[in-house]
PDB file of C-alpha atoms in Angstrom:
ATOM      1  CA  MET X   1       0.000   0.000   0.000  1.00 52.00           C
ATOM      2  CA  GLU X   2       1.309   3.461  -0.938  1.00 56.00           C
ATOM      3  CA  GLY X   3       0.579   4.881   2.527  1.00 56.00           C
ATOM      4  CA  GLU X   4       2.701   2.200   4.184  1.00 68.00           C
ATOM      5  CA  ARG X   5       5.568   2.783   1.745  1.00 73.00           C
ATOM      6  CA  ASN X   6       5.479   6.514   2.449  1.00 74.00           C
ATOM      7  CA  ALA X   7       5.473   5.892   6.203  1.00 78.00           C
ATOM      8  CA  GLU X   8       8.464   3.561   5.927  1.00 83.00           C
ATOM      9  CA  LEU X   9      10.333   6.175   3.854  1.00 85.00           C
ATOM     10  CA  ILE X  10       9.823   8.773   6.604  1.00 86.00           C
ATOM     11  CA  ARG X  11      10.879   6.326   9.320  1.00 88.00           C
ATOM     12  CA  ALA X  12      14.005   5.378   7.372  1.00 90.00           C
ATOM     13  CA  GLN X  13      14.923   9.038   6.917  1.00 89.00           C
ATOM     14  CA  LEU X  14      14.372   9.708  10.626  1.00 91.00           C
ATOM     15  CA  ARG X  15      16.709   6.858  11.592  1.00 91.00           C
ATOM     16  CA  ARG X  16      19.285   7.957   9.005  1.00 90.00           C
ATOM     17  CA  GLN X  17      19.315  11.629  10.005  1.00 91.00           C
ATOM     18  CA  ARG X  18      19.442  10.796  13.722  1.00 92.00           C
ATOM     19  CA  THR X  19      22.390   8.461  13.128  1.00 91.00           C
ATOM     20  CA  LEU X  20      24.209  11.004  10.962  1.00 90.00           C
ATOM     21  CA  VAL X  21      24.289  13.534  13.814  1.00 91.00           C
ATOM     22  CA  GLY X  22      25.474  10.842  16.233  1.00 92.00           C
ATOM     23  CA  MET X  23      22.402  10.597  18.463  1.00 92.00           C
ATOM     24  CA  ASN X  24      20.948   7.396  19.852  1.00 91.00           C
ATOM     25  CA  GLN X  25      17.211   7.128  20.495  1.00 92.00           C
ATOM     26  CA  GLU X  26      17.522   8.108  24.152  1.00 91.00           C
ATOM     27  CA  GLU X  27      19.553  11.240  23.381  1.00 92.00           C
ATOM     28  CA  PHE X  28      17.167  12.281  20.625  1.00 93.00           C
ATOM     29  CA  GLY X  29      14.194  11.664  22.904  1.00 92.00           C
ATOM     30  CA  LYS X  30      15.622  13.863  25.665  1.00 92.00           C
ATOM     31  CA  ARG X  31      16.146  16.768  23.300  1.00 91.00           C
ATOM     32  CA  ALA X  32      12.728  16.288  21.678  1.00 91.00           C
ATOM     33  CA  ASN X  33      10.891  15.783  25.006  1.00 92.00           C
ATOM     34  CA  TYR X  34       9.862  12.253  24.042  1.00 92.00           C
ATOM     35  CA  SER X  35      10.716   9.028  25.833  1.00 92.00           C
ATOM     36  CA  ALA X  36      13.192   6.635  24.227  1.00 89.00           C
ATOM     37  CA  SER X  37      10.355   4.113  23.929  1.00 91.00           C
ATOM     38  CA  THR X  38       8.281   6.633  21.954  1.00 92.00           C
ATOM     39  CA  VAL X  39      11.196   7.350  19.614  1.00 92.00           C
ATOM     40  CA  SER X  40      11.649   3.614  19.115  1.00 92.00           C
ATOM     41  CA  ALA X  41       7.926   3.143  18.462  1.00 89.00           C
ATOM     42  CA  VAL X  42       7.936   5.890  15.827  1.00 89.00           C
ATOM     43  CA  GLU X  43      11.015   4.532  14.079  1.00 89.00           C
ATOM     44  CA  THR X  44       9.691   0.951  14.032  1.00 89.00           C
ATOM     45  CA  GLY X  45       6.192   1.950  12.925  1.00 84.00           C
ATOM     46  CA  THR X  46       4.240   0.877  16.014  1.00 83.00           C
ATOM     47  CA  ARG X  47       3.408   4.539  16.665  1.00 83.00           C
ATOM     48  CA  PRO X  48       2.525   6.834  13.746  1.00 80.00           C
ATOM     49  CA  ILE X  49       4.501  10.027  13.299  1.00 83.00           C
ATOM     50  CA  ASP X  50       2.430  13.188  13.689  1.00 82.00           C
ATOM     51  CA  LEU X  51       3.100  16.818  12.816  1.00 82.00           C
ATOM     52  CA  PRO X  52       4.407  17.862  16.267  1.00 85.00           C
ATOM     53  CA  TYR X  53       6.916  14.994  16.184  1.00 89.00           C
ATOM     54  CA  ALA X  54       7.949  15.810  12.607  1.00 89.00           C
ATOM     55  CA  ARG X  55       8.431  19.487  13.427  1.00 89.00           C
ATOM     56  CA  ARG X  56      10.474  18.698  16.528  1.00 91.00           C
ATOM     57  CA  ALA X  57      12.661  16.308  14.517  1.00 92.00           C
ATOM     58  CA  ASP X  58      13.226  19.029  11.903  1.00 92.00           C
ATOM     59  CA  GLU X  59      14.324  21.454  14.634  1.00 92.00           C
ATOM     60  CA  ILE X  60      16.704  19.071  16.378  1.00 91.00           C
ATOM     61  CA  LEU X  61      18.169  17.544  13.229  1.00 91.00           C
ATOM     62  CA  ALA X  62      18.265  20.867  11.333  1.00 91.00           C
ATOM     63  CA  THR X  63      16.642  19.383   8.239  1.00 90.00           C
ATOM     64  CA  GLY X  64      14.993  22.557   6.974  1.00 90.00           C
ATOM     65  CA  GLY X  65      11.455  21.213   7.303  1.00 87.00           C
ATOM     66  CA  LEU X  66      12.143  17.891   5.551  1.00 88.00           C
ATOM     67  CA  PHE X  67      10.058  15.691   7.841  1.00 87.00           C
ATOM     68  CA  GLU X  68       7.088  18.028   7.988  1.00 85.00           C
ATOM     69  CA  SER X  69       7.134  18.210   4.195  1.00 84.00           C
ATOM     70  CA  LEU X  70       7.383  14.420   3.826  1.00 84.00           C
ATOM     71  CA  LEU X  71       4.581  13.870   6.325  1.00 82.00           C
ATOM     72  CA  ARG X  72       2.237  16.356   4.696  1.00 77.00           C
ATOM     73  CA  SER X  73       2.899  14.756   1.308  1.00 77.00           C
ATOM     74  CA  ALA X  74       2.192  11.292   2.732  1.00 74.00           C
ATOM     75  CA  GLN X  75      -1.043  12.545   4.302  1.00 70.00           C
ATOM     76  CA  ARG X  76      -2.235  13.917   0.975  1.00 69.00           C
ATOM     77  CA  ASP X  77      -1.329  10.662  -0.774  1.00 68.00           C
ATOM     78  CA  SER X  78      -3.367   8.682   1.775  1.00 66.00           C
ATOM     79  CA  LEU X  79      -6.551  10.567   0.907  1.00 68.00           C
ATOM     80  CA  PRO X  80      -9.022   8.950  -1.516  1.00 68.00           C
ATOM     81  CA  THR X  81      -8.751  10.096  -5.121  1.00 71.00           C
ATOM     82  CA  TRP X  82     -12.281  11.514  -5.193  1.00 70.00           C
ATOM     83  CA  PHE X  83     -11.472  13.837  -2.269  1.00 73.00           C
ATOM     84  CA  LYS X  84      -8.355  15.509  -3.693  1.00 76.00           C
ATOM     85  CA  PRO X  85     -10.127  17.980  -6.057  1.00 82.00           C
ATOM     86  CA  TRP X  86     -12.205  19.179  -3.111  1.00 85.00           C
ATOM     87  CA  LEU X  87      -9.126  19.466  -0.904  1.00 84.00           C
ATOM     88  CA  GLU X  88      -7.506  21.779  -3.455  1.00 87.00           C
ATOM     89  CA  ALA X  89     -10.665  23.874  -3.713  1.00 91.00           C
ATOM     90  CA  GLU X  90     -10.914  24.085   0.076  1.00 93.00           C
ATOM     91  CA  ARG X  91      -7.348  25.393   0.314  1.00 92.00           C
ATOM     92  CA  GLU X  92      -7.891  28.060  -2.340  1.00 94.00           C
ATOM     93  CA  ALA X  93     -11.390  29.126  -1.304  1.00 96.00           C
ATOM     94  CA  GLN X  94     -12.299  32.608  -0.185  1.00 97.00           C
ATOM     95  CA  GLN X  95     -15.623  31.391   1.192  1.00 97.00           C
ATOM     96  CA  LEU X  96     -16.580  27.967   2.553  1.00 97.00           C
ATOM     97  CA  ARG X  97     -20.001  26.580   3.432  1.00 97.00           C
ATOM     98  CA  TYR X  98     -20.551  23.335   5.358  1.00 96.00           C
ATOM     99  CA  PHE X  99     -23.648  21.457   6.411  1.00 96.00           C
ATOM    100  CA  ASN X 100     -23.936  18.090   8.094  1.00 92.00           C
ATOM    101  CA  PRO X 101     -27.112  16.685   9.673  1.00 93.00           C
ATOM    102  CA  LEU X 102     -25.242  13.834  11.394  1.00 92.00           C
ATOM    103  CA  LEU X 103     -21.745  14.963  12.448  1.00 94.00           C
ATOM    104  CA  ILE X 104     -19.724  18.003  13.451  1.00 96.00           C
ATOM    105  CA  PRO X 105     -18.140  19.286  10.202  1.00 95.00           C
ATOM    106  CA  GLY X 106     -14.570  18.042   9.767  1.00 94.00           C
ATOM    107  CA  LEU X 107     -12.935  21.490  10.015  1.00 95.00           C
ATOM    108  CA  PHE X 108     -14.338  21.848  13.543  1.00 97.00           C
ATOM    109  CA  GLN X 109     -13.734  18.347  14.883  1.00 96.00           C
ATOM    110  CA  THR X 110     -11.394  17.798  17.809  1.00 95.00           C
ATOM    111  CA  ALA X 111      -8.777  15.077  17.486  1.00 93.00           C
ATOM    112  CA  ASN X 112     -10.751  12.810  19.835  1.00 94.00           C
ATOM    113  CA  TYR X 113     -14.021  13.330  17.953  1.00 95.00           C
ATOM    114  CA  ALA X 114     -12.399  12.800  14.546  1.00 94.00           C
ATOM    115  CA  ARG X 115     -10.598   9.686  15.773  1.00 93.00           C
ATOM    116  CA  ALA X 116     -13.905   8.255  17.015  1.00 93.00           C
ATOM    117  CA  VAL X 117     -15.512   8.976  13.638  1.00 93.00           C
ATOM    118  CA  PHE X 118     -12.722   7.225  11.733  1.00 92.00           C
ATOM    119  CA  ARG X 119     -12.969   4.238  14.077  1.00 92.00           C
ATOM    120  CA  LEU X 120     -16.625   3.729  13.137  1.00 91.00           C
ATOM    121  CA  VAL X 121     -15.246   1.614  10.284  1.00 90.00           C
ATOM    122  CA  ASP X 122     -14.311  -1.269  12.587  1.00 89.00           C
ATOM    123  CA  THR X 123     -12.026  -2.948  10.037  1.00 90.00           C
ATOM    124  CA  ARG X 124      -9.846   0.147   9.600  1.00 87.00           C
ATOM    125  CA  PRO X 125      -6.303  -0.402  10.970  1.00 85.00           C
ATOM    126  CA  GLU X 126      -5.248   1.945  13.763  1.00 83.00           C
ATOM    127  CA  GLN X 127      -2.360   3.302  11.689  1.00 77.00           C
ATOM    128  CA  GLU X 128      -4.801   4.233   8.931  1.00 80.00           C
ATOM    129  CA  VAL X 129      -7.028   5.924  11.524  1.00 85.00           C
ATOM    130  CA  GLU X 130      -4.087   8.052  12.632  1.00 81.00           C
ATOM    131  CA  GLN X 131      -3.154   8.881   9.035  1.00 79.00           C
ATOM    132  CA  HIS X 132      -6.681  10.101   8.333  1.00 83.00           C
ATOM    133  CA  LEU X 133      -6.665  12.032  11.598  1.00 88.00           C
ATOM    134  CA  ALA X 134      -3.398  13.780  10.762  1.00 83.00           C
ATOM    135  CA  ALA X 135      -4.743  14.774   7.340  1.00 84.00           C
ATOM    136  CA  ARG X 136      -7.921  16.159   8.899  1.00 89.00           C
ATOM    137  CA  LEU X 137      -6.022  18.200  11.470  1.00 89.00           C
ATOM    138  CA  GLU X 138      -3.825  19.590   8.693  1.00 86.00           C
ATOM    139  CA  ARG X 139      -6.949  20.731   6.802  1.00 90.00           C
ATOM    140  CA  GLN X 140      -8.031  22.681   9.867  1.00 93.00           C
ATOM    141  CA  GLU X 141      -4.984  24.937   9.608  1.00 91.00           C
ATOM    142  CA  ILE X 142      -6.811  27.051   7.009  1.00 94.00           C
ATOM    143  CA  LEU X 143      -8.928  28.420   9.873  1.00 95.00           C
ATOM    144  CA  THR X 144      -5.947  30.044  11.573  1.00 92.00           C
ATOM    145  CA  ARG X 145      -3.710  31.006   8.653  1.00 91.00           C
ATOM    146  CA  GLU X 146      -2.874  34.661   7.979  1.00 92.00           C
ATOM    147  CA  HIS X 147      -5.638  35.158   5.402  1.00 94.00           C
ATOM    148  CA  PRO X 148      -8.359  32.622   6.241  1.00 96.00           C
ATOM    149  CA  PRO X 149     -11.536  32.125   4.222  1.00 97.00           C
ATOM    150  CA  GLN X 150     -14.932  33.138   5.517  1.00 97.00           C
ATOM    151  CA  VAL X 151     -16.501  29.945   6.876  1.00 98.00           C
ATOM    152  CA  VAL X 152     -20.204  29.391   7.507  1.00 98.00           C
ATOM    153  CA  ALA X 153     -21.300  26.057   9.006  1.00 97.00           C
ATOM    154  CA  VAL X 154     -24.773  24.737   9.742  1.00 97.00           C
ATOM    155  CA  ILE X 155     -25.199  21.848  12.177  1.00 96.00           C
ATOM    156  CA  ASP X 156     -28.324  19.949  13.193  1.00 96.00           C
ATOM    157  CA  GLU X 157     -29.182  20.205  16.898  1.00 96.00           C
ATOM    158  CA  SER X 158     -29.310  16.410  17.199  1.00 95.00           C
ATOM    159  CA  VAL X 159     -25.565  16.305  16.462  1.00 95.00           C
ATOM    160  CA  LEU X 160     -24.885  18.421  19.548  1.00 95.00           C
ATOM    161  CA  ARG X 161     -27.003  16.250  21.803  1.00 92.00           C
ATOM    162  CA  ARG X 162     -25.374  12.906  21.151  1.00 85.00           C
ATOM    163  CA  ALA X 163     -24.543  11.531  24.593  1.00 69.00           C
ATOM    164  CA  ASP X 164     -20.851  10.730  24.396  1.00 78.00           C
ATOM    165  CA  ALA X 165     -17.873  11.217  26.672  1.00 81.00           C
ATOM    166  CA  ILE X 166     -16.045  13.296  24.045  1.00 91.00           C
ATOM    167  CA  MET X 167     -18.894  15.737  23.375  1.00 93.00           C
ATOM    168  CA  ALA X 168     -18.135  18.177  26.213  1.00 92.00           C
ATOM    169  CA  GLU X 169     -14.660  18.733  24.777  1.00 94.00           C
ATOM    170  CA  GLN X 170     -16.067  18.954  21.244  1.00 95.00           C
ATOM    171  CA  LEU X 171     -18.710  21.519  22.162  1.00 96.00           C
ATOM    172  CA  ALA X 172     -16.168  23.664  24.003  1.00 95.00           C
ATOM    173  CA  HIS X 173     -13.970  23.587  20.894  1.00 96.00           C
ATOM    174  CA  LEU X 174     -16.930  24.495  18.685  1.00 97.00           C
ATOM    175  CA  LEU X 175     -17.594  27.550  20.858  1.00 97.00           C
ATOM    176  CA  ARG X 176     -13.940  28.603  20.576  1.00 97.00           C
ATOM    177  CA  MET X 177     -14.154  28.335  16.806  1.00 97.00           C
ATOM    178  CA  ALA X 178     -17.322  30.454  16.831  1.00 97.00           C
ATOM    179  CA  GLU X 179     -15.311  33.268  18.439  1.00 97.00           C
ATOM    180  CA  LEU X 180     -13.129  33.614  15.335  1.00 97.00           C
ATOM    181  CA  PRO X 181     -14.334  36.650  13.347  1.00 96.00           C
ATOM    182  CA  HIS X 182     -14.373  34.769  10.037  1.00 97.00           C
ATOM    183  CA  VAL X 183     -16.239  31.709  11.382  1.00 98.00           C
ATOM    184  CA  HIS X 184     -20.046  31.683  11.619  1.00 98.00           C
ATOM    185  CA  ILE X 185     -21.820  28.694  13.136  1.00 98.00           C
ATOM    186  CA  HIS X 186     -25.568  28.141  12.938  1.00 98.00           C
ATOM    187  CA  VAL X 187     -27.724  25.380  14.389  1.00 98.00           C
ATOM    188  CA  VAL X 188     -30.938  23.983  12.940  1.00 97.00           C
ATOM    189  CA  PRO X 189     -33.148  23.494  16.029  1.00 97.00           C
ATOM    190  CA  ALA X 190     -35.160  20.355  16.625  1.00 95.00           C
ATOM    191  CA  SER X 191     -38.278  22.511  16.367  1.00 95.00           C
ATOM    192  CA  ALA X 192     -37.563  23.024  12.652  1.00 94.00           C
ATOM    193  CA  GLY X 193     -38.951  19.553  11.968  1.00 93.00           C
ATOM    194  CA  LEU X 194     -38.380  18.245   8.457  1.00 93.00           C
ATOM    195  CA  TYR X 195     -36.191  20.436   6.238  1.00 93.00           C
ATOM    196  CA  ILE X 196     -34.333  20.081   2.937  1.00 91.00           C
ATOM    197  CA  GLY X 197     -30.944  19.391   4.502  1.00 88.00           C
ATOM    198  CA  LEU X 198     -31.985  16.009   5.825  1.00 90.00           C
ATOM    199  CA  ASP X 199     -31.165  14.649   2.365  1.00 86.00           C
ATOM    200  CA  GLY X 200     -27.501  14.636   3.421  1.00 88.00           C
ATOM    201  CA  PRO X 201     -24.334  16.672   4.007  1.00 91.00           C
ATOM    202  CA  LEU X 202     -22.911  19.166   1.555  1.00 92.00           C
ATOM    203  CA  ALA X 203     -19.933  21.495   1.314  1.00 94.00           C
ATOM    204  CA  LEU X 204     -19.373  24.507  -0.929  1.00 96.00           C
ATOM    205  CA  ALA X 205     -16.247  26.487  -1.786  1.00 96.00           C
ATOM    206  CA  MET X 206     -16.085  29.819  -3.601  1.00 95.00           C
ATOM    207  CA  LEU X 207     -12.775  30.162  -5.449  1.00 95.00           C
ATOM    208  CA  PRO X 208     -10.885  33.454  -6.019  1.00 94.00           C
ATOM    209  CA  ASP X 209     -12.409  33.806  -9.507  1.00 94.00           C
ATOM    210  CA  GLY X 210     -15.929  33.691  -8.042  1.00 93.00           C
ATOM    211  CA  THR X 211     -16.801  30.191  -9.225  1.00 92.00           C
ATOM    212  CA  TRP X 212     -18.230  27.628  -6.804  1.00 94.00           C
ATOM    213  CA  VAL X 213     -17.260  23.998  -6.248  1.00 92.00           C
ATOM    214  CA  GLY X 214     -19.366  21.578  -4.223  1.00 92.00           C
ATOM    215  CA  LEU X 215     -18.789  18.283  -2.456  1.00 89.00           C
ATOM    216  CA  LEU X 216     -21.284  15.515  -1.827  1.00 84.00           C
ATOM    217  CA  ASP X 217     -20.277  12.360   0.044  1.00 78.00           C
ATOM    218  CA  ASP X 218     -21.848   9.117   1.172  1.00 68.00           C
ATOM    219  CA  HIS X 219     -20.857   5.651   2.419  1.00 63.00           C
ATOM    220  CA  LEU X 220     -19.066   4.757  -0.811  1.00 59.00           C
ATOM    221  CA  GLY X 221     -17.079   7.947  -1.320  1.00 63.00           C
ATOM    222  CA  GLY X 222     -17.861  11.378  -2.667  1.00 70.00           C
ATOM    223  CA  THR X 223     -18.200  13.590  -5.705  1.00 75.00           C
ATOM    224  CA  ALA X 224     -16.811  17.042  -6.388  1.00 75.00           C
ATOM    225  CA  VAL X 225     -19.401  19.094  -8.261  1.00 80.00           C
ATOM    226  CA  GLY X 226     -18.506  22.003 -10.522  1.00 75.00           C
ATOM    227  CA  THR X 227     -21.005  22.299 -13.384  1.00 81.00           C
ATOM    228  CA  ALA X 228     -23.150  25.431 -13.367  1.00 83.00           C
ATOM    229  CA  GLU X 229     -26.447  23.524 -13.336  1.00 86.00           C
ATOM    230  CA  ARG X 230     -25.519  21.234 -10.433  1.00 87.00           C
ATOM    231  CA  MET X 231     -23.967  24.076  -8.458  1.00 91.00           C
ATOM    232  CA  ALA X 232     -27.163  26.107  -8.864  1.00 92.00           C
ATOM    233  CA  THR X 233     -29.047  23.207  -7.284  1.00 91.00           C
ATOM    234  CA  LEU X 234     -26.573  22.900  -4.403  1.00 92.00           C
ATOM    235  CA  LEU X 235     -26.588  26.632  -3.721  1.00 93.00           C
ATOM    236  CA  ALA X 236     -30.393  26.562  -3.597  1.00 94.00           C
ATOM    237  CA  ARG X 237     -30.245  23.622  -1.183  1.00 93.00           C
ATOM    238  CA  TRP X 238     -27.761  25.530   0.962  1.00 95.00           C
ATOM    239  CA  GLU X 239     -30.118  28.505   1.150  1.00 95.00           C
ATOM    240  CA  GLY X 240     -32.892  26.155   2.246  1.00 95.00           C
ATOM    241  CA  VAL X 241     -30.690  24.731   4.986  1.00 95.00           C
ATOM    242  CA  ARG X 242     -29.473  28.149   6.118  1.00 96.00           C
ATOM    243  CA  SER X 243     -33.022  29.526   6.311  1.00 96.00           C
ATOM    244  CA  ALA X 244     -34.002  26.690   8.680  1.00 96.00           C
ATOM    245  CA  ALA X 245     -31.170  27.547  11.089  1.00 97.00           C
ATOM    246  CA  LEU X 246     -31.098  29.884  14.066  1.00 97.00           C
ATOM    247  CA  SER X 247     -29.207  33.164  14.068  1.00 97.00           C
ATOM    248  CA  GLU X 248     -25.543  33.078  15.008  1.00 97.00           C
ATOM    249  CA  ALA X 249     -26.182  34.442  18.516  1.00 97.00           C
ATOM    250  CA  MET X 250     -29.059  32.061  19.188  1.00 98.00           C
ATOM    251  CA  SER X 251     -27.003  29.155  17.868  1.00 98.00           C
ATOM    252  CA  VAL X 252     -24.089  29.921  20.193  1.00 97.00           C
ATOM    253  CA  ALA X 253     -26.528  30.192  23.110  1.00 97.00           C
ATOM    254  CA  LEU X 254     -27.955  26.780  22.240  1.00 97.00           C
ATOM    255  CA  ILE X 255     -24.506  25.203  22.005  1.00 97.00           C
ATOM    256  CA  LYS X 256     -23.652  26.638  25.431  1.00 96.00           C
ATOM    257  CA  GLU X 257     -26.888  25.233  26.859  1.00 95.00           C
ATOM    258  CA  VAL X 258     -26.144  21.766  25.494  1.00 94.00           C
ATOM    259  CA  GLU X 259     -22.534  21.985  26.680  1.00 92.00           C
ATOM    260  CA  SER X 260     -23.715  22.655  30.245  1.00 89.00           C
ATOM    261  CA  GLN X 261     -25.817  19.490  30.127  1.00 86.00           C
ATOM    262  CA  HIS X 262     -22.787  17.351  29.260  1.00 79.00           C
ATOM    263  CA  GLY X 263     -21.159  18.231  32.579  1.00 62.00           C
ATOM    264  CA  PRO X 264     -17.536  19.188  33.260  1.00 57.00           C
ATOM    265  CA  GLN X 265     -14.834  18.057  30.835  1.00 51.00           C
TER     266      GLN X 265
END
């Protein structure tokens, strides 16, 4: 599998660079603030390498960002082919629109929430879970970059009320995201009853030239949509979803109310 080959390449380079500067695993671990057992686990593949580890390795080994670059490339390669056109559109977008009637949108998921979502496929290997998680967390960096897009997200109230140990943390994170000036979160209340969005999730990206790209996904994968006719339909659906949602202030108040019912984190 390509993902496994990429991971082995990074591990081999880590071992090589560490050896070249004359450090054993214990010495490297002390400087990187990791235990020797963690360093060993990363280099043997029993623990996946993440961005903080890659960045710390680049600092200590003075590689000029080599490991972060390799890891980001491997994360992109691990994504399904159908998702890559959307990923590019998401990175370039000046405006983003997200709706999901079942889950917190990916850009706002905590690591624990996202990990739980990826583990819903019970045959997925843990290393693949962590690869998907790393790619998702990398996507979220567009929210805090120097020139972020305007992001509007609509979430169904039922998503907030799922009784789960990780939801208190997730709701607190959602409220922090709502404080960002370019992020606008709206909730469709249970009182809305049936509404057009129950057909399924959708995502929209407006590119710098003013054109829109959409994403539809399901159990078997997803489809990036770009034709004028189909985008007109998706934009109309988005307006239907948005009109069913509460105002931004009322939505934040509802999230805070639900958060209080989940108890302390």
